[in-house]
């Protein structure tokens, strides 16, 4: 299994980070992708990837951080370009639109999102997309971007929480959908419908650790080892074995992020 989205550098893990990574490997994970949300966490993600064979990194600016980036957009893109040259950086992101927290003007969020998508095109790298209460606008931005970038594997909509129709639209554009812990919650019928109907070759599993902890650990800190609970619930709604879901999502992650033999 591969946890395609976690935040191992966050201070929630400061006291036991090495043990968390060890538990993930013991649980059968072959890789974890730790996600940058600003320049500092992007650098931290690279440092963790350098220190651990099974850890890979992304670099990007989260929409909640664009107003506090401290550099101009052009300067920030230049820094991301340099960071993305590291051999263990596998994607640009987490970037996108967040209308829940609304920590930056929406036009600024869109400008920074589009600039990072353009960097993906320049570097031929996939994108990791954050979308919260903004799915219509995210899909509109992606549709415009895809008119000039028709690579077959453009990226993933992380922790997808839109409707089935929106998910199908994203998949039709070539995107993967990341499925996280909420699929295990009692009231998550929409998440389960998406997991049940999504083409198998467009699905990834994630934890978003330390957040979105799945049942039966809901209320605790999340960690990559718990991605197996996501795989188990997907298997249940699809009528498949957990092993089949783990194998398929591992193949998908390897294809999208070009992880070679990881898995």
GROMACS .gro file of C-alpha atoms in nm:
model
  263
    1UNK     CA    1   0.000   0.000   0.000
    2UNK     CA    2   0.101   0.359  -0.057
    3UNK     CA    3  -0.024   0.653   0.148
    4UNK     CA    4  -0.026   0.917  -0.122
    5UNK     CA    5  -0.093   1.216   0.105
    6UNK     CA    6   0.036   1.279   0.457
    7UNK     CA    7   0.213   1.557   0.645
    8UNK     CA    8   0.495   1.382   0.827
    9UNK     CA    9   0.682   1.704   0.898
   10UNK     CA   10   0.395   1.857   1.101
   11UNK     CA   11   0.467   1.909   1.468
   12UNK     CA   12   0.203   1.651   1.562
   13UNK     CA   13   0.477   1.396   1.490
   14UNK     CA   14   0.769   1.567   1.658
   15UNK     CA   15   0.783   1.324   1.951
   16UNK     CA   16   0.761   0.997   1.756
   17UNK     CA   17   0.813   1.062   1.385
   18UNK     CA   18   1.057   0.775   1.337
   19UNK     CA   19   0.821   0.534   1.512
   20UNK     CA   20   0.531   0.653   1.294
   21UNK     CA   21   0.729   0.576   0.980
   22UNK     CA   22   0.838   0.241   1.122
   23UNK     CA   23   0.477   0.148   1.206
   24UNK     CA   24   0.373   0.231   0.852
   25UNK     CA   25   0.633  -0.003   0.710
   26UNK     CA   26   0.534  -0.274   0.958
   27UNK     CA   27   0.172  -0.232   0.847
   28UNK     CA   28   0.272  -0.314   0.490
   29UNK     CA   29   0.315   0.028   0.335
   30UNK     CA   30   0.586   0.049   0.075
   31UNK     CA   31   0.581   0.426   0.031
   32UNK     CA   32   0.446   0.748   0.180
   33UNK     CA   33   0.423   1.085   0.010
   34UNK     CA   34   0.466   1.377   0.248
   35UNK     CA   35   0.318   1.698   0.122
   36UNK     CA   36   0.449   2.054   0.111
   37UNK     CA   37   0.203   2.332   0.188
   38UNK     CA   38   0.448   2.625   0.182
   39UNK     CA   39   0.818   2.670   0.113
   40UNK     CA   40   0.926   2.566   0.463
   41UNK     CA   41   0.720   2.247   0.470
   42UNK     CA   42   0.826   2.169   0.115
   43UNK     CA   43   1.189   2.182   0.228
   44UNK     CA   44   1.102   1.971   0.532
   45UNK     CA   45   0.932   1.715   0.310
   46UNK     CA   46   1.245   1.684   0.098
   47UNK     CA   47   1.459   1.639   0.408
   48UNK     CA   48   1.236   1.355   0.527
   49UNK     CA   49   1.245   1.195   0.183
   50UNK     CA   50   1.624   1.213   0.182
   51UNK     CA   51   1.635   1.040   0.520
   52UNK     CA   52   1.392   0.757   0.439
   53UNK     CA   53   1.388   0.536   0.131
   54UNK     CA   54   1.010   0.486   0.156
   55UNK     CA   55   0.924   0.857   0.184
   56UNK     CA   56   0.872   1.085  -0.116
   57UNK     CA   57   0.793   1.456  -0.124
   58UNK     CA   58   0.584   1.718  -0.299
   59UNK     CA   59   0.646   2.092  -0.308
   60UNK     CA   60   0.377   2.356  -0.329
   61UNK     CA   61   0.180   2.641  -0.174
   62UNK     CA   62  -0.155   2.559  -0.014
   63UNK     CA   63  -0.431   2.812  -0.089
   64UNK     CA   64  -0.452   2.900   0.281
   65UNK     CA   65  -0.087   3.008   0.267
   66UNK     CA   66  -0.071   3.221  -0.046
   67UNK     CA   67  -0.140   3.549   0.134
   68UNK     CA   68   0.137   3.484   0.387
   69UNK     CA   69   0.398   3.341   0.150
   70UNK     CA   70   0.638   3.631   0.210
   71UNK     CA   71   0.759   3.636  -0.151
   72UNK     CA   72   0.605   3.744  -0.477
   73UNK     CA   73   0.433   3.481  -0.687
   74UNK     CA   74   0.717   3.490  -0.939
   75UNK     CA   75   0.978   3.446  -0.666
   76UNK     CA   76   0.783   3.163  -0.508
   77UNK     CA   77   0.745   2.976  -0.836
   78UNK     CA   78   1.120   3.010  -0.886
   79UNK     CA   79   1.183   2.855  -0.545
   80UNK     CA   80   0.939   2.573  -0.615
   81UNK     CA   81   1.106   2.508  -0.950
   82UNK     CA   82   1.441   2.469  -0.776
   83UNK     CA   83   1.298   2.241  -0.506
   84UNK     CA   84   1.117   2.027  -0.762
   85UNK     CA   85   1.450   1.934  -0.920
   86UNK     CA   86   1.523   1.704  -0.626
   87UNK     CA   87   1.499   1.339  -0.737
   88UNK     CA   88   1.256   1.246  -0.459
   89UNK     CA   89   1.007   1.522  -0.538
   90UNK     CA   90   0.723   1.353  -0.723
   91UNK     CA   91   0.460   1.628  -0.767
   92UNK     CA   92   0.373   1.995  -0.731
   93UNK     CA   93   0.127   2.077  -0.455
   94UNK     CA   94  -0.066   2.086  -0.241
   95UNK     CA   95  -0.228   2.372  -0.427
   96UNK     CA   96  -0.581   2.467  -0.521
   97UNK     CA   97  -0.875   2.663  -0.383
   98UNK     CA   98  -1.019   2.676  -0.030
   99UNK     CA   99  -1.343   2.868   0.016
  100UNK     CA  100  -1.408   2.725   0.363
  101UNK     CA  101  -1.132   2.912   0.545
  102UNK     CA  102  -1.105   3.187   0.281
  103UNK     CA  103  -0.766   3.297   0.415
  104UNK     CA  104  -0.676   3.471   0.089
  105UNK     CA  105  -0.885   3.657  -0.168
  106UNK     CA  106  -1.031   3.413  -0.415
  107UNK     CA  107  -0.873   3.581  -0.716
  108UNK     CA  108  -0.532   3.551  -0.547
  109UNK     CA  109  -0.593   3.184  -0.471
  110UNK     CA  110  -0.682   3.126  -0.836
  111UNK     CA  111  -0.374   3.312  -0.959
  112UNK     CA  112  -0.140   3.105  -0.742
  113UNK     CA  113  -0.321   2.782  -0.831
  114UNK     CA  114  -0.291   2.854  -1.202
  115UNK     CA  115   0.077   2.944  -1.169
  116UNK     CA  116   0.149   2.611  -0.999
  117UNK     CA  117  -0.045   2.424  -1.266
  118UNK     CA  118   0.168   2.598  -1.528
  119UNK     CA  119   0.478   2.486  -1.337
  120UNK     CA  120   0.348   2.129  -1.357
  121UNK     CA  121   0.323   2.165  -1.733
  122UNK     CA  122   0.671   2.313  -1.757
  123UNK     CA  123   0.825   2.034  -1.550
  124UNK     CA  124   0.597   1.753  -1.675
  125UNK     CA  125   0.501   1.671  -1.316
  126UNK     CA  126   0.163   1.578  -1.166
  127UNK     CA  127  -0.030   1.811  -0.939
  128UNK     CA  128  -0.178   1.746  -0.593
  129UNK     CA  129  -0.495   1.953  -0.563
  130UNK     CA  130  -0.668   2.089  -0.253
  131UNK     CA  131  -1.034   2.172  -0.304
  132UNK     CA  132  -1.263   2.267  -0.018
  133UNK     CA  133  -1.609   2.408  -0.087
  134UNK     CA  134  -1.469   2.520  -0.423
  135UNK     CA  135  -1.523   2.224  -0.655
  136UNK     CA  136  -1.701   2.414  -0.934
  137UNK     CA  137  -1.422   2.669  -0.958
  138UNK     CA  138  -1.147   2.407  -0.924
  139UNK     CA  139  -1.296   2.208  -1.211
  140UNK     CA  140  -1.327   2.523  -1.423
  141UNK     CA  141  -0.960   2.609  -1.365
  142UNK     CA  142  -0.858   2.252  -1.445
  143UNK     CA  143  -1.070   2.241  -1.760
  144UNK     CA  144  -0.900   2.555  -1.888
  145UNK     CA  145  -0.557   2.418  -1.797
  146UNK     CA  146  -0.622   2.084  -1.966
  147UNK     CA  147  -0.688   2.261  -2.295
  148UNK     CA  148  -0.315   2.331  -2.309
  149UNK     CA  149  -0.184   2.028  -2.119
  150UNK     CA  150  -0.326   1.696  -2.233
  151UNK     CA  151  -0.089   1.462  -2.049
  152UNK     CA  152  -0.279   1.143  -1.962
  153UNK     CA  153  -0.191   1.156  -1.589
  154UNK     CA  154  -0.231   1.518  -1.476
  155UNK     CA  155  -0.270   1.470  -1.101
  156UNK     CA  156  -0.499   1.396  -0.808
  157UNK     CA  157  -0.784   1.575  -0.634
  158UNK     CA  158  -0.677   1.504  -0.280
  159UNK     CA  159  -0.933   1.392  -0.019
  160UNK     CA  160  -1.209   1.438  -0.271
  161UNK     CA  161  -1.536   1.549  -0.112
  162UNK     CA  162  -1.742   1.662  -0.408
  163UNK     CA  163  -2.044   1.495  -0.564
  164UNK     CA  164  -2.034   1.186  -0.782
  165UNK     CA  165  -2.100   1.398  -1.093
  166UNK     CA  166  -1.807   1.625  -1.003
  167UNK     CA  167  -1.584   1.326  -0.939
  168UNK     CA  168  -1.681   1.173  -1.272
  169UNK     CA  169  -1.600   1.503  -1.445
  170UNK     CA  170  -1.255   1.508  -1.284
  171UNK     CA  171  -1.191   1.146  -1.378
  172UNK     CA  172  -1.295   1.218  -1.736
  173UNK     CA  173  -1.021   1.483  -1.746
  174UNK     CA  174  -0.772   1.216  -1.639
  175UNK     CA  175  -0.747   1.300  -1.270
  176UNK     CA  176  -0.725   1.054  -0.986
  177UNK     CA  177  -0.943   1.099  -0.678
  178UNK     CA  178  -0.785   1.058  -0.335
  179UNK     CA  179  -1.001   0.874  -0.082
  180UNK     CA  180  -0.942   0.935   0.289
  181UNK     CA  181  -1.063   0.840   0.636
  182UNK     CA  182  -1.412   0.994   0.618
  183UNK     CA  183  -1.522   0.703   0.396
  184UNK     CA  184  -1.525   0.501   0.719
  185UNK     CA  185  -1.767   0.738   0.896
  186UNK     CA  186  -2.132   0.637   0.939
  187UNK     CA  187  -2.272   0.941   0.757
  188UNK     CA  188  -2.034   0.927   0.459
  189UNK     CA  189  -2.275   0.788   0.200
  190UNK     CA  190  -2.152   1.031  -0.068
  191UNK     CA  191  -1.790   0.924  -0.015
  192UNK     CA  192  -1.890   0.559  -0.038
  193UNK     CA  193  -2.087   0.614  -0.358
  194UNK     CA  194  -1.783   0.769  -0.520
  195UNK     CA  195  -1.558   0.484  -0.405
  196UNK     CA  196  -1.808   0.225  -0.526
  197UNK     CA  197  -1.846   0.373  -0.874
  198UNK     CA  198  -1.509   0.530  -0.951
  199UNK     CA  199  -1.309   0.344  -1.217
  200UNK     CA  200  -1.045   0.143  -1.035
  201UNK     CA  201  -0.763   0.302  -1.233
  202UNK     CA  202  -0.857   0.653  -1.109
  203UNK     CA  203  -0.845   0.584  -0.735
  204UNK     CA  204  -0.578   0.655  -0.472
  205UNK     CA  205  -0.580   0.600  -0.095
  206UNK     CA  206  -0.459   0.864   0.150
  207UNK     CA  207  -0.457   0.947   0.518
  208UNK     CA  208  -0.396   1.326   0.520
  209UNK     CA  209  -0.227   1.241   0.851
  210UNK     CA  210  -0.235   1.382   1.114
  211UNK     CA  211  -0.591   1.474   1.010
  212UNK     CA  212  -0.905   1.285   0.897
  213UNK     CA  213  -0.845   0.981   1.116
  214UNK     CA  214  -1.053   0.680   1.008
  215UNK     CA  215  -1.275   0.464   1.225
  216UNK     CA  216  -1.189   0.289   1.461
  217UNK     CA  217  -0.929   0.552   1.558
  218UNK     CA  218  -1.146   0.857   1.493
  219UNK     CA  219  -1.066   1.131   1.745
  220UNK     CA  220  -0.700   1.028   1.766
  221UNK     CA  221  -0.406   1.154   1.565
  222UNK     CA  222  -0.396   0.996   1.222
  223UNK     CA  223  -0.086   0.828   1.080
  224UNK     CA  224   0.007   0.651   0.755
  225UNK     CA  225  -0.038   0.300   0.898
  226UNK     CA  226  -0.410   0.372   0.923
  227UNK     CA  227  -0.447   0.392   0.544
  228UNK     CA  228  -0.535   0.023   0.558
  229UNK     CA  229  -0.872   0.115   0.715
  230UNK     CA  230  -0.945   0.326   0.408
  231UNK     CA  231  -0.854   0.036   0.180
  232UNK     CA  232  -1.074  -0.201   0.382
  233UNK     CA  233  -1.378   0.026   0.357
  234UNK     CA  234  -1.329   0.078  -0.016
  235UNK     CA  235  -1.308  -0.299  -0.057
  236UNK     CA  236  -1.634  -0.339   0.131
  237UNK     CA  237  -1.830  -0.097  -0.086
  238UNK     CA  238  -1.681  -0.232  -0.409
  239UNK     CA  239  -1.727  -0.598  -0.320
  240UNK     CA  240  -1.357  -0.665  -0.359
  241UNK     CA  241  -1.082  -0.791  -0.133
  242UNK     CA  242  -0.868  -0.547   0.061
  243UNK     CA  243  -0.567  -0.698  -0.114
  244UNK     CA  244  -0.714  -0.618  -0.456
  245UNK     CA  245  -0.779  -0.255  -0.356
  246UNK     CA  246  -0.429  -0.225  -0.209
  247UNK     CA  247  -0.270  -0.367  -0.523
  248UNK     CA  248  -0.473  -0.150  -0.761
  249UNK     CA  249  -0.418   0.175  -0.571
  250UNK     CA  250  -0.048   0.094  -0.540
  251UNK     CA  251  -0.025   0.049  -0.916
  252UNK     CA  252  -0.211   0.376  -0.963
  253UNK     CA  253   0.023   0.564  -0.729
  254UNK     CA  254   0.328   0.421  -0.897
  255UNK     CA  255   0.198   0.531  -1.238
  256UNK     CA  256   0.097   0.881  -1.137
  257UNK     CA  257   0.401   0.965  -0.926
  258UNK     CA  258   0.649   0.750  -1.122
  259UNK     CA  259   0.766   0.569  -0.812
  260UNK     CA  260   0.942   0.288  -0.994
  261UNK     CA  261   0.952  -0.022  -0.777
  262UNK     CA  262   0.786   0.135  -0.471
  263UNK     CA  263   0.509  -0.109  -0.395
   0.00000   0.00000   0.00000
